[in-house]
Backbone as XML, in Angstrom:
<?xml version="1.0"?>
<chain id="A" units="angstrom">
  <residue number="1" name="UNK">
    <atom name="N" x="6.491" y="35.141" z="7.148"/>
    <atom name="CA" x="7.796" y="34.954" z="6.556"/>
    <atom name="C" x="7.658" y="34.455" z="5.121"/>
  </residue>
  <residue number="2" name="UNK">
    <atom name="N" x="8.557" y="34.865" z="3.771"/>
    <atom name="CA" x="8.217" y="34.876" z="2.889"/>
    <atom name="C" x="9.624" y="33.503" z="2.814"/>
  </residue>
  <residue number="3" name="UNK">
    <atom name="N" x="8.911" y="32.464" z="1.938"/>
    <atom name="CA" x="9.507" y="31.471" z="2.011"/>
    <atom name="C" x="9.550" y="30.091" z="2.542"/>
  </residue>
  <residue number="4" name="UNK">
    <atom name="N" x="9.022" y="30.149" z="4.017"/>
    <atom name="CA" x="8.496" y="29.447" z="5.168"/>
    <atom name="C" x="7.714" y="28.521" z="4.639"/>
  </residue>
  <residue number="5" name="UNK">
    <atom name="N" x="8.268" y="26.891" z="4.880"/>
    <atom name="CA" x="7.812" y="25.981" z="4.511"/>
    <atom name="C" x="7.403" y="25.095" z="5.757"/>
  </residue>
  <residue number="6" name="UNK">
    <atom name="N" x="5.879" y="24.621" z="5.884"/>
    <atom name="CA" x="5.127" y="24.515" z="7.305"/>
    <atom name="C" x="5.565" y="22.849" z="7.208"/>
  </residue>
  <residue number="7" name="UNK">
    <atom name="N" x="6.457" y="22.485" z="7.850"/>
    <atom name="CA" x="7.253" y="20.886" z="7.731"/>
    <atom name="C" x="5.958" y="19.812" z="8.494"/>
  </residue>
  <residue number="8" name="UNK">
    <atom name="N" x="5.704" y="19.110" z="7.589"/>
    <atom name="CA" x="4.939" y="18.229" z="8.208"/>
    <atom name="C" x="5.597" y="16.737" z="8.644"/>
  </residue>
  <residue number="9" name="UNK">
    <atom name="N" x="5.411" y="16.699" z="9.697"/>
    <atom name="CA" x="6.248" y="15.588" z="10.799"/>
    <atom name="C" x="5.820" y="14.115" z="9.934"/>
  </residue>
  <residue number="10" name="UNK">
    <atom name="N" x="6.409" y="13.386" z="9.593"/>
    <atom name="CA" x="5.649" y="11.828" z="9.347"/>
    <atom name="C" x="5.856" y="10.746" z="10.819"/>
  </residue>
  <residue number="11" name="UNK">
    <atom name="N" x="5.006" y="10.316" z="11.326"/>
    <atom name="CA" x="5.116" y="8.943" z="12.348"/>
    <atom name="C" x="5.124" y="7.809" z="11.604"/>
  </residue>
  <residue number="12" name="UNK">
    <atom name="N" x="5.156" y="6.970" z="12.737"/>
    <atom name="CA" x="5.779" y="5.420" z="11.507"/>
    <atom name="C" x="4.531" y="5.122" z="11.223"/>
  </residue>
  <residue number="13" name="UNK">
    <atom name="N" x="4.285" y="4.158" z="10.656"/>
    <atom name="CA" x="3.033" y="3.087" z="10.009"/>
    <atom name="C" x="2.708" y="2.274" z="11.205"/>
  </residue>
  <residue number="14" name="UNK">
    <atom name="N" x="1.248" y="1.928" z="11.265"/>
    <atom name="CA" x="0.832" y="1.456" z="12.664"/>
    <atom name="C" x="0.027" y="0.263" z="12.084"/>
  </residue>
  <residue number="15" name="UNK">
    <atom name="N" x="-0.600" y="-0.905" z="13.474"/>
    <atom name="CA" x="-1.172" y="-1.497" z="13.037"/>
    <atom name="C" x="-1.045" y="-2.868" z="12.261"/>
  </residue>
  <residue number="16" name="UNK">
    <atom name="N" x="0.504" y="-3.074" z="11.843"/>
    <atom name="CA" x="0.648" y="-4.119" z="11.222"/>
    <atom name="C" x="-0.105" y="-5.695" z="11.358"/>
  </residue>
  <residue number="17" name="UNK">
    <atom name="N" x="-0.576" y="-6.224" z="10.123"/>
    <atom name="CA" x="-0.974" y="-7.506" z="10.718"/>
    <atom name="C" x="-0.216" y="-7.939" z="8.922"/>
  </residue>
  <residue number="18" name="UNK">
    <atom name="N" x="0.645" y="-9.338" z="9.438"/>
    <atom name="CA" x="0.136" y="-10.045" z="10.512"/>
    <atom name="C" x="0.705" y="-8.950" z="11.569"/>
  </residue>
  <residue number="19" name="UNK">
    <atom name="N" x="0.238" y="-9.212" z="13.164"/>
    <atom name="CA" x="1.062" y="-8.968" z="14.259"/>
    <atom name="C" x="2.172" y="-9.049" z="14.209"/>
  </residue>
  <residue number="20" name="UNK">
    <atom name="N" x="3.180" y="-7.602" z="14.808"/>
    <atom name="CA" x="4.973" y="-7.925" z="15.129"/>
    <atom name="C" x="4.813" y="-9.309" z="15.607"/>
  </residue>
  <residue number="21" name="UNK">
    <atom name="N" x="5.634" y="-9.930" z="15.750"/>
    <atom name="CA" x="5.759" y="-11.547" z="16.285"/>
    <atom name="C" x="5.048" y="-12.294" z="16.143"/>
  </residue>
  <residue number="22" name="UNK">
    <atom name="N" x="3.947" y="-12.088" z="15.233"/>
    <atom name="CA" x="3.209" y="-13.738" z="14.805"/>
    <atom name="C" x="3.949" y="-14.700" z="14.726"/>
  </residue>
  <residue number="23" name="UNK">
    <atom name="N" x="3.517" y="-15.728" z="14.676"/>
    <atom name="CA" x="3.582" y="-17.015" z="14.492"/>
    <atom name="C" x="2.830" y="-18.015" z="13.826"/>
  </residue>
  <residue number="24" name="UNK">
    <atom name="N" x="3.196" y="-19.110" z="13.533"/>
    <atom name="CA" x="2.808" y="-19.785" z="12.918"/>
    <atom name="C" x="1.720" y="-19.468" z="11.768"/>
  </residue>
  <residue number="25" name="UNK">
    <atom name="N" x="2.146" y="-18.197" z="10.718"/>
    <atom name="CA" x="1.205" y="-17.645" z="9.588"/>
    <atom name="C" x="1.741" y="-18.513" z="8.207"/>
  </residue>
  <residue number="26" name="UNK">
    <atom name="N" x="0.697" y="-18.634" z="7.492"/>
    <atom name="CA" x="0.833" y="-19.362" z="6.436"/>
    <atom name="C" x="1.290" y="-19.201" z="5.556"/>
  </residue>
  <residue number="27" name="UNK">
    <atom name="N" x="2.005" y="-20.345" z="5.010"/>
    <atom name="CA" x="2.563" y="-20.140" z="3.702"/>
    <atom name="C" x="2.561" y="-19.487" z="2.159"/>
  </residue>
  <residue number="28" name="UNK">
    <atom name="N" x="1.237" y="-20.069" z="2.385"/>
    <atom name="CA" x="0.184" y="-20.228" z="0.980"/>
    <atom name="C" x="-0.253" y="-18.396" z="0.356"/>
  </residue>
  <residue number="29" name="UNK">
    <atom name="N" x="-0.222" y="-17.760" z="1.518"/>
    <atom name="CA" x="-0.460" y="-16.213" z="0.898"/>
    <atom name="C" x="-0.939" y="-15.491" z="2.268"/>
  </residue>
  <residue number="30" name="UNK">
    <atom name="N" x="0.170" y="-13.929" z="2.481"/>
    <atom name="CA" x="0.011" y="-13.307" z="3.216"/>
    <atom name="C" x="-0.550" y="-12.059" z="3.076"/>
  </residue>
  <residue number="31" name="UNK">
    <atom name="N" x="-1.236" y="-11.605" z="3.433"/>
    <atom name="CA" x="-2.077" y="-10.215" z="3.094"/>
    <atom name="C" x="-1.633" y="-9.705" z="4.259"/>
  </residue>
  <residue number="32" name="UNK">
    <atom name="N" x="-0.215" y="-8.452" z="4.024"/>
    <atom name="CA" x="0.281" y="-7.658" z="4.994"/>
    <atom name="C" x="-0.781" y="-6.557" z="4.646"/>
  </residue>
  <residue number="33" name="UNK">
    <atom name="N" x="-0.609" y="-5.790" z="6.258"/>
    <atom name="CA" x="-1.812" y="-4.622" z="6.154"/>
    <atom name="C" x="-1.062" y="-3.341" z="7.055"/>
  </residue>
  <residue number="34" name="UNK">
    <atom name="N" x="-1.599" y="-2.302" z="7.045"/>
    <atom name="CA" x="-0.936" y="-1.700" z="8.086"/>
    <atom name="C" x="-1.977" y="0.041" z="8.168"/>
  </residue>
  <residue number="35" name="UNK">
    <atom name="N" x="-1.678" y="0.588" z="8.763"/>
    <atom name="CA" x="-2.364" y="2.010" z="8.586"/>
    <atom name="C" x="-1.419" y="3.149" z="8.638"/>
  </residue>
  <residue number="36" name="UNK">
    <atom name="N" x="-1.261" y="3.948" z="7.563"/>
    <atom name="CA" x="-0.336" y="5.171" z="7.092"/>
    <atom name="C" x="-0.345" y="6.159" z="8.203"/>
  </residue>
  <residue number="37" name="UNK">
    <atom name="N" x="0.765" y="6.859" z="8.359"/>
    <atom name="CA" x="0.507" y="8.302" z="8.984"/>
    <atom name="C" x="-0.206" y="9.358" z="7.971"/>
  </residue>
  <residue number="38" name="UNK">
    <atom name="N" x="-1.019" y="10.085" z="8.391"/>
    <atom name="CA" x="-1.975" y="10.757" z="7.751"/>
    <atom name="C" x="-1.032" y="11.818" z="7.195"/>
  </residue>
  <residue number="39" name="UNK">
    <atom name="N" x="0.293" y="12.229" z="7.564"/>
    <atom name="CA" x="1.079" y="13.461" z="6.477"/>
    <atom name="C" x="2.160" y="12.627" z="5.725"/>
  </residue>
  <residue number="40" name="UNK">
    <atom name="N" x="1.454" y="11.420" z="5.086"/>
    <atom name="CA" x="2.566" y="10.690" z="3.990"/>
    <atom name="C" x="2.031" y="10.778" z="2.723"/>
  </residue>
  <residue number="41" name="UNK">
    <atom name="N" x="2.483" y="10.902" z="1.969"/>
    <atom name="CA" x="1.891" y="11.056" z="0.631"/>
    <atom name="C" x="2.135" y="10.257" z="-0.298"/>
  </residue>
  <residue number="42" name="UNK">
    <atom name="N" x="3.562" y="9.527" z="0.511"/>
    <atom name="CA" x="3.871" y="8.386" z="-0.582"/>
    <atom name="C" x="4.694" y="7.495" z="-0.016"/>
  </residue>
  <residue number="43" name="UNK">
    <atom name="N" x="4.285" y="5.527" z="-0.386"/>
    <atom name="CA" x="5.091" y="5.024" z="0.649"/>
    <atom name="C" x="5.973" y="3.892" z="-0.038"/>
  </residue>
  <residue number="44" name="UNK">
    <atom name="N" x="6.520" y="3.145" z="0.411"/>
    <atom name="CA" x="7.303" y="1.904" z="-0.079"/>
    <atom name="C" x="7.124" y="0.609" z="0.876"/>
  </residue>
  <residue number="45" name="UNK">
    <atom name="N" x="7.059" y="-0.754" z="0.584"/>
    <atom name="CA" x="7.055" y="-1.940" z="1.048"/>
    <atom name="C" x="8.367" y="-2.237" z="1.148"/>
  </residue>
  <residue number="46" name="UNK">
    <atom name="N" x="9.248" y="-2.926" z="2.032"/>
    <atom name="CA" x="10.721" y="-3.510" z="2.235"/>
    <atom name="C" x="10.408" y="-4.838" z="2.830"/>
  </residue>
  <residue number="47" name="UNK">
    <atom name="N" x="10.438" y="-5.685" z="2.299"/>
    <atom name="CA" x="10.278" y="-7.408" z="2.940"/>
    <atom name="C" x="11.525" y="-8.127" z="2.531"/>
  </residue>
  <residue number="48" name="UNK">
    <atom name="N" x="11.680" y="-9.085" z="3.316"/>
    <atom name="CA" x="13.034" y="-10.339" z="3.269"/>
    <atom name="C" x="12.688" y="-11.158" z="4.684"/>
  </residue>
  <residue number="49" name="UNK">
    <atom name="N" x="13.767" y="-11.847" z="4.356"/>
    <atom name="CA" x="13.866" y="-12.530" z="5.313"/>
    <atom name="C" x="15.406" y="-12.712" z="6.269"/>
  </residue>
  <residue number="50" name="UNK">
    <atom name="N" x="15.708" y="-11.259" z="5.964"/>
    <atom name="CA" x="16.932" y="-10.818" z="6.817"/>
    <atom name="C" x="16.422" y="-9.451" z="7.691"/>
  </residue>
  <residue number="51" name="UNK">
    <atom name="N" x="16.467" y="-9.419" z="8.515"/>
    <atom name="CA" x="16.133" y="-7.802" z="9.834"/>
    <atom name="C" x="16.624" y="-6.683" z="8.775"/>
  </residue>
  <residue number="52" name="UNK">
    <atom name="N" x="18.143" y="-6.939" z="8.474"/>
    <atom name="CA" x="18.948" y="-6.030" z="7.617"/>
    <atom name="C" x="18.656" y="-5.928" z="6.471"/>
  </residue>
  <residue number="53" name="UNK">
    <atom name="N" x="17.771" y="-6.463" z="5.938"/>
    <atom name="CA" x="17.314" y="-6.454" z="4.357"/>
    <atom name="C" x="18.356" y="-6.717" z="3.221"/>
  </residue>
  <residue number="54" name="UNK">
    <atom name="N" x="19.486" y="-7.312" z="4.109"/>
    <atom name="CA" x="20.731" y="-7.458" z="3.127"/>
    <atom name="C" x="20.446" y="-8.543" z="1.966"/>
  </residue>
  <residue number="55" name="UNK">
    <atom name="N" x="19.413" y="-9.561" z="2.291"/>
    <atom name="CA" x="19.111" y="-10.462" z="1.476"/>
    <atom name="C" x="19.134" y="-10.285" z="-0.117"/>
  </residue>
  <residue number="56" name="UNK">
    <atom name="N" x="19.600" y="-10.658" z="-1.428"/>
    <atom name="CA" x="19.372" y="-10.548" z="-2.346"/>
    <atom name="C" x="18.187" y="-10.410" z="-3.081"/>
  </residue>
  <residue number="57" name="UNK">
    <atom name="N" x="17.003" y="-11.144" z="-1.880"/>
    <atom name="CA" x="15.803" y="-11.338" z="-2.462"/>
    <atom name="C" x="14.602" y="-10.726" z="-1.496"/>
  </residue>
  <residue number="58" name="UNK">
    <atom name="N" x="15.553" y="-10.002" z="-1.110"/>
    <atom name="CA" x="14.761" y="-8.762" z="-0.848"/>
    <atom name="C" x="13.752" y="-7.917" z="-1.634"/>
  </residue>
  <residue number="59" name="UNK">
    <atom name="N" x="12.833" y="-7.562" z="-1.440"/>
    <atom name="CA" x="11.171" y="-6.575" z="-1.948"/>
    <atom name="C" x="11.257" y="-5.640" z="-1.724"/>
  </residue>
  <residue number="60" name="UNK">
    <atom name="N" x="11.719" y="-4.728" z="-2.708"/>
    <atom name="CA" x="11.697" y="-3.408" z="-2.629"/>
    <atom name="C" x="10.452" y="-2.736" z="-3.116"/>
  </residue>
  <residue number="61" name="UNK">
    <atom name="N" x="9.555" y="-2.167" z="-2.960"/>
    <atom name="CA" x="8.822" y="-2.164" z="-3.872"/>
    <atom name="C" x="8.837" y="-0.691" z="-4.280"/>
  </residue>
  <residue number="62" name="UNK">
    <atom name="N" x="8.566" y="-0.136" z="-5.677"/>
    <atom name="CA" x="8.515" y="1.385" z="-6.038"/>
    <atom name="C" x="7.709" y="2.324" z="-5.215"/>
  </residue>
  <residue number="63" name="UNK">
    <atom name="N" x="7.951" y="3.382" z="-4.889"/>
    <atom name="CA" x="7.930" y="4.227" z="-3.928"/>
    <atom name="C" x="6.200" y="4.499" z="-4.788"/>
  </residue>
  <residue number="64" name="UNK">
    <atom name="N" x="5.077" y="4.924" z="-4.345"/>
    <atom name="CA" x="3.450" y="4.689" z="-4.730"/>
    <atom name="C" x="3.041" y="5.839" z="-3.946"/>
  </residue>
  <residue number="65" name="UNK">
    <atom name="N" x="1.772" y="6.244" z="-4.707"/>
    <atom name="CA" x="1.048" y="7.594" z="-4.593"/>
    <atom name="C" x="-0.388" y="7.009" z="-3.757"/>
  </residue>
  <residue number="66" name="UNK">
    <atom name="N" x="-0.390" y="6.221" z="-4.620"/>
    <atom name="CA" x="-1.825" y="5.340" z="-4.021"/>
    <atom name="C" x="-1.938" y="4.834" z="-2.633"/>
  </residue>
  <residue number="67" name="UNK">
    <atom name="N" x="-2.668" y="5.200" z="-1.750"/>
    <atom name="CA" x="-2.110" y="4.792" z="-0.641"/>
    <atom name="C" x="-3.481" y="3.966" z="0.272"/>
  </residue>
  <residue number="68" name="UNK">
    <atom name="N" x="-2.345" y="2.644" z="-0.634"/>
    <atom name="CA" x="-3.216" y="1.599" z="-0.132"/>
    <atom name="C" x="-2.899" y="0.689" z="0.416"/>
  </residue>
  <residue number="69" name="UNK">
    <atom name="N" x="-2.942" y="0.495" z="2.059"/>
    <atom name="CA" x="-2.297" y="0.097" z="2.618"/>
    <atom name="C" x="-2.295" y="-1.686" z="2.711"/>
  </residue>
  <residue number="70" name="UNK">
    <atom name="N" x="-1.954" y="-2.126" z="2.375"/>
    <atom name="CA" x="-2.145" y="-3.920" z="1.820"/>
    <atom name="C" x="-1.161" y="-4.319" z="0.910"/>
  </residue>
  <residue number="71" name="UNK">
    <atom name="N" x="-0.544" y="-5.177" z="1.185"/>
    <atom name="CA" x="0.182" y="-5.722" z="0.007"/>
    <atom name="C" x="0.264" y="-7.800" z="0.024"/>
  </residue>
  <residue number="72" name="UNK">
    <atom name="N" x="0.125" y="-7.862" z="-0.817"/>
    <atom name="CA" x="-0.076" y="-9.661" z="-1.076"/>
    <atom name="C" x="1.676" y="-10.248" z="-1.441"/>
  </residue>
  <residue number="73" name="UNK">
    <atom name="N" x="1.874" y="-11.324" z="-0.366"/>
    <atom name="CA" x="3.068" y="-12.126" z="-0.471"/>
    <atom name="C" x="2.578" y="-13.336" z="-0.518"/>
  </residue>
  <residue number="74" name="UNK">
    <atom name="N" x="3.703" y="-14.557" z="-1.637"/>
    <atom name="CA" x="3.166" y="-15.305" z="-2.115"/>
    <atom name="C" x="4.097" y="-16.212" z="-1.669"/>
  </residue>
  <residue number="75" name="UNK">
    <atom name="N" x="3.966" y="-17.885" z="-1.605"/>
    <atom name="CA" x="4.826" y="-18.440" z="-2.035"/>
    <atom name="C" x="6.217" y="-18.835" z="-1.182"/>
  </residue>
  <residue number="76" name="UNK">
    <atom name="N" x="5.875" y="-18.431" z="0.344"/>
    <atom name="CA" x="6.736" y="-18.084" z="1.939"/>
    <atom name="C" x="7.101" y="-19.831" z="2.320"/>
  </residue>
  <residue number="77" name="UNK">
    <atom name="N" x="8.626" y="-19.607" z="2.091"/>
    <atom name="CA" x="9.365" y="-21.119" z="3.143"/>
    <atom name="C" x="8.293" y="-21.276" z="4.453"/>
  </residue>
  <residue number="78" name="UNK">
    <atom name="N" x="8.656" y="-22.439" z="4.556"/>
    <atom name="CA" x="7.994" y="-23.037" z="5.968"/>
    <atom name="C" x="9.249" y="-22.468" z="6.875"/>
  </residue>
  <residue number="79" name="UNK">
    <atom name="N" x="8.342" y="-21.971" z="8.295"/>
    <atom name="CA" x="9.515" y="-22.532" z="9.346"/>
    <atom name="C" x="10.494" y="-21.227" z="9.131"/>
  </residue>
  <residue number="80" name="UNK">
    <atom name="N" x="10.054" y="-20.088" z="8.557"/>
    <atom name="CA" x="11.226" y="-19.295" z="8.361"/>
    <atom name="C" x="10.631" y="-17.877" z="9.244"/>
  </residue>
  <residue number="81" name="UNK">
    <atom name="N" x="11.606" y="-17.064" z="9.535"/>
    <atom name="CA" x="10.832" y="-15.829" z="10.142"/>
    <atom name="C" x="11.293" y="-14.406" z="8.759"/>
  </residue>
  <residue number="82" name="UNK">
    <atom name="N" x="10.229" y="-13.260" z="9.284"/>
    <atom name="CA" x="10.427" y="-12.812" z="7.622"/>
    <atom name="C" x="9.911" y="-11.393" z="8.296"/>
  </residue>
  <residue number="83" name="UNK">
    <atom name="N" x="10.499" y="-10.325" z="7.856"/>
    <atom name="CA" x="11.223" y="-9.327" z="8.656"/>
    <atom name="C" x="9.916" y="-7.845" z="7.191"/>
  </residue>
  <residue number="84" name="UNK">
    <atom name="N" x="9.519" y="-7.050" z="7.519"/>
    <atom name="CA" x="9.418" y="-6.352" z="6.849"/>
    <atom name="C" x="8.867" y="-4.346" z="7.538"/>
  </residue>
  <residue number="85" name="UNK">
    <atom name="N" x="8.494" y="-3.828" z="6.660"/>
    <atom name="CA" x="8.803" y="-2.393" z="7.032"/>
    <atom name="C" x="8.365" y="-1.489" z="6.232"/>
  </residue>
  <residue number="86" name="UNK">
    <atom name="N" x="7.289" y="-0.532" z="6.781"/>
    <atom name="CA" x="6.546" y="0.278" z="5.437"/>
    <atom name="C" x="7.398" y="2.312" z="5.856"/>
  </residue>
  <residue number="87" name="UNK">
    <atom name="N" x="8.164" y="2.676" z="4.456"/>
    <atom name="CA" x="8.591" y="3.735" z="4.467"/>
    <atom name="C" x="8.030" y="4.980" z="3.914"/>
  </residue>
  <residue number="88" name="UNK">
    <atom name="N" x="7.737" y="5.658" z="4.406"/>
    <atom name="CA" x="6.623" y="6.816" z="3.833"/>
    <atom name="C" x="7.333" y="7.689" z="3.677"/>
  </residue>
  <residue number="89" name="UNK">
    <atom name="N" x="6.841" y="9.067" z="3.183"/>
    <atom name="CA" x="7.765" y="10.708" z="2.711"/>
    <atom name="C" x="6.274" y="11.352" z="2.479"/>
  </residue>
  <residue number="90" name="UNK">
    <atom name="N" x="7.250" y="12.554" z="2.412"/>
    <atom name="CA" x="6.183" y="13.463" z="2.403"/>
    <atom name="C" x="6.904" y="14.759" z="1.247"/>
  </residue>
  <residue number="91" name="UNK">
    <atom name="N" x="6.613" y="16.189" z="1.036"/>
    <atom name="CA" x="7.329" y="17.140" z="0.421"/>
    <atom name="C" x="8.635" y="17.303" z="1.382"/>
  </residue>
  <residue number="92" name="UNK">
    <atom name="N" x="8.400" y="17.217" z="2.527"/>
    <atom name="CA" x="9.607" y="18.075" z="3.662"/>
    <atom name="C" x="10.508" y="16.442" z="4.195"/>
  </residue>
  <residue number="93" name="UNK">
    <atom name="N" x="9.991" y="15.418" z="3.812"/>
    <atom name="CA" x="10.836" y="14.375" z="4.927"/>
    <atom name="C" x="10.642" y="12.620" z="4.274"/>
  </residue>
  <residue number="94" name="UNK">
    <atom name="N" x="11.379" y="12.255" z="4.913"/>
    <atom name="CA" x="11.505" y="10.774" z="4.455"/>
    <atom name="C" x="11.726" y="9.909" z="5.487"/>
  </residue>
  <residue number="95" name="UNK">
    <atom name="N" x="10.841" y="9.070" z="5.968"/>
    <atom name="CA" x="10.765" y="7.638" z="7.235"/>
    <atom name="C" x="10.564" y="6.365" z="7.369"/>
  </residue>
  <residue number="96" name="UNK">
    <atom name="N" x="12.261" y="6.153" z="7.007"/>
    <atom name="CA" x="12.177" y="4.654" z="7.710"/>
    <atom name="C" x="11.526" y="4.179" z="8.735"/>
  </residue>
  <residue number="97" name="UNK">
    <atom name="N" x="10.454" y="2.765" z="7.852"/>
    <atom name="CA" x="9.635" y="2.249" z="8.665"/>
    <atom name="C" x="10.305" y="1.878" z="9.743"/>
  </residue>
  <residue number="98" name="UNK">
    <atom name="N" x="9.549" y="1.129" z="10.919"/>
    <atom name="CA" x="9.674" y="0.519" z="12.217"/>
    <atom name="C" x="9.926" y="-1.217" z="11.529"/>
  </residue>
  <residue number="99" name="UNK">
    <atom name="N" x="10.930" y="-2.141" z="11.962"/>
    <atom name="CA" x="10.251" y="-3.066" z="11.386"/>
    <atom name="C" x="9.958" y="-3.993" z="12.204"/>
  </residue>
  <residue number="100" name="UNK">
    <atom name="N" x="9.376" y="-4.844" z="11.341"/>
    <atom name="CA" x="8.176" y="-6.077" z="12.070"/>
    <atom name="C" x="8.377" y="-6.981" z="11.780"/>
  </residue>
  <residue number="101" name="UNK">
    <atom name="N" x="8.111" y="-8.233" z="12.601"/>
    <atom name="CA" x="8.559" y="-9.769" z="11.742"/>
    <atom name="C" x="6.853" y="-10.709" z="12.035"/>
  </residue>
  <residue number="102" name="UNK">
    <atom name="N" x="7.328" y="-11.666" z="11.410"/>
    <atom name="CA" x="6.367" y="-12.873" z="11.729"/>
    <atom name="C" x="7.386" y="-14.285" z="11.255"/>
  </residue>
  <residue number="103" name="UNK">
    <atom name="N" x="6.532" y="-15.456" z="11.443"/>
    <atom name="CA" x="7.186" y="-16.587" z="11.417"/>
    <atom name="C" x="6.149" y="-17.100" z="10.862"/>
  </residue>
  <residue number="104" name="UNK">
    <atom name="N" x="6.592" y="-18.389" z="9.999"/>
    <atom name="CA" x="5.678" y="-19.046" z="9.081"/>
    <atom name="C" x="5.427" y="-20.270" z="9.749"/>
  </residue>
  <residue number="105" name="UNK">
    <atom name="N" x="4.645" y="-21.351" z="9.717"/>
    <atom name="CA" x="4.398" y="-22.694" z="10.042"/>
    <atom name="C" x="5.423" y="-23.332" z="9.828"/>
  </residue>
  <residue number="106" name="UNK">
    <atom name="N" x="5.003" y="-24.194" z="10.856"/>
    <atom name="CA" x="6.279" y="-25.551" z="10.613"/>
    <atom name="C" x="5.721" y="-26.516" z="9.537"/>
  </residue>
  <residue number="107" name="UNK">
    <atom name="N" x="6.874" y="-27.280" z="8.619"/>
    <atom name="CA" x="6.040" y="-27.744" z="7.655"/>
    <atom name="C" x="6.605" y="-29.381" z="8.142"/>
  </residue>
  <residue number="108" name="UNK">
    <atom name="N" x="6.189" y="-30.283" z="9.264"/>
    <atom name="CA" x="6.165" y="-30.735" z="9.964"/>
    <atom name="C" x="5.803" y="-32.373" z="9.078"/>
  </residue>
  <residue number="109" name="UNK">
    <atom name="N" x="6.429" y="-33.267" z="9.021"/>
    <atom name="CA" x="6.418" y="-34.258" z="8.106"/>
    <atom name="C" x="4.905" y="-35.251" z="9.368"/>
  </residue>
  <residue number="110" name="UNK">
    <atom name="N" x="4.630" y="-35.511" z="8.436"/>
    <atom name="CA" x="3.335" y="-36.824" z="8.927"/>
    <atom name="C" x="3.221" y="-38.309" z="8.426"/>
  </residue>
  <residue number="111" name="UNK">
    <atom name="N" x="2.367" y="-38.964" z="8.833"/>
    <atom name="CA" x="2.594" y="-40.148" z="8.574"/>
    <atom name="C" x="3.556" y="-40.940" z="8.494"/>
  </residue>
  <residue number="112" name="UNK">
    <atom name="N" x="4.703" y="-40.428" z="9.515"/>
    <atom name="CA" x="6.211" y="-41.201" z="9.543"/>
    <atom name="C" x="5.779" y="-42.709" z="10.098"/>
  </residue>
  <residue number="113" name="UNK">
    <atom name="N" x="6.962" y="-43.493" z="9.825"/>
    <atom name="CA" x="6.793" y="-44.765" z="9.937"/>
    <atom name="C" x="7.946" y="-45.460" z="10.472"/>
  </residue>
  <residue number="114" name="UNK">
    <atom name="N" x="8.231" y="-45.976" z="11.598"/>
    <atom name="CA" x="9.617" y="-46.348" z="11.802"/>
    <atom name="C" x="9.629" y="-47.999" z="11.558"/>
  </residue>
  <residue number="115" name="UNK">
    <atom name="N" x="10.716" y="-48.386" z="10.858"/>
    <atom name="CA" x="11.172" y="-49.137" z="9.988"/>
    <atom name="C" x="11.912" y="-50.329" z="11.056"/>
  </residue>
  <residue number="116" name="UNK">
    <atom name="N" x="12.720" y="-50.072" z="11.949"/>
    <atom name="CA" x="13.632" y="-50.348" z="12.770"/>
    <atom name="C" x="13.561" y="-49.499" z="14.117"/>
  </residue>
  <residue number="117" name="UNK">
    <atom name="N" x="13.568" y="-50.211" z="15.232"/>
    <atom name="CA" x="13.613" y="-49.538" z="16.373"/>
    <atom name="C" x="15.091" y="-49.482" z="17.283"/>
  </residue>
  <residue number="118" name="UNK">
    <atom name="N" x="15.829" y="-49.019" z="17.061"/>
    <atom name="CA" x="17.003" y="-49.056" z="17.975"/>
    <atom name="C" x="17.732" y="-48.474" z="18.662"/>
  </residue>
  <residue number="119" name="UNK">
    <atom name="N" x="17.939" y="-48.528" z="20.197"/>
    <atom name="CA" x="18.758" y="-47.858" z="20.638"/>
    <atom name="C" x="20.112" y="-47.903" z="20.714"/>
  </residue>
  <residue number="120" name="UNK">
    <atom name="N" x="20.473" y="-46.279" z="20.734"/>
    <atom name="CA" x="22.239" y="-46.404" z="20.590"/>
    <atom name="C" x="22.791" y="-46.206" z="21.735"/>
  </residue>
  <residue number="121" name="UNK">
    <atom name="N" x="23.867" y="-46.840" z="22.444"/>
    <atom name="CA" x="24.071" y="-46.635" z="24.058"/>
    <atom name="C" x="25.263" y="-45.411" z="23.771"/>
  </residue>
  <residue number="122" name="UNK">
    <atom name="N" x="25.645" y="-44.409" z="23.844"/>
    <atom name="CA" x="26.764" y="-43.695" z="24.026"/>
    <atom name="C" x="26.518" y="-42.588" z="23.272"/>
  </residue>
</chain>
């Protein structure tokens, strides 16, 4: 057939670490990772800390040829959970990632000291 364009299917992005549902991952710097579907040619990063990505401060990142699957987050609230999602395309198609969350450490106060001991009856 003259014309016939052979559609190549994209699957989602696999592999994420941290792990869907981590826990307690650190603040200080996250090295998300993941592994591409082999008919993507080009992908995008989506991070927040809303499921819906409605957040203002939301990470979009420019749609990339390079396909290298890693990206470095810096600088993560304690105690918060944080939602993200890798979107790939190809010539024939375009796929919204699957998304994934993790949760950061509790940033858990120490060396408290109680001053006064008292109970309140009611």
């Amino acid at each position: 057939m003259i014309g016939f364009v052979n559609a190549q299917q994209i699957e989602y992005a696999t592999n994420p670490q941290p792990e869907d549902g981590a826990r307690n991952v650190s603040v200080e710097t996250v090295n998300l990772s993941w592994e591409f579907n082999e008919n993507a040619i080009e992908w995008r990063l989506v991070f927040g800390s809303s499921q819906y990505f409605d957040d203002p401060q939301t990470i979009y990142t420019d749609w990339s040829e390079e396909m290298i699957a890693e990206y470095e987050v810096t600088n993560l609230y304690h105690n918060t959970s944080y939602f993200w999602r890798i979107d790939q395309r190809n010539a024939t198609m375009t796929l919204e990632g699957q998304v994934w969350r993790f949760t950061t450490t509790l940033n858990a106060p120490t060396n408290l000291q109680v001053s006064k001991n008292h109970i309140l009856n009611g």
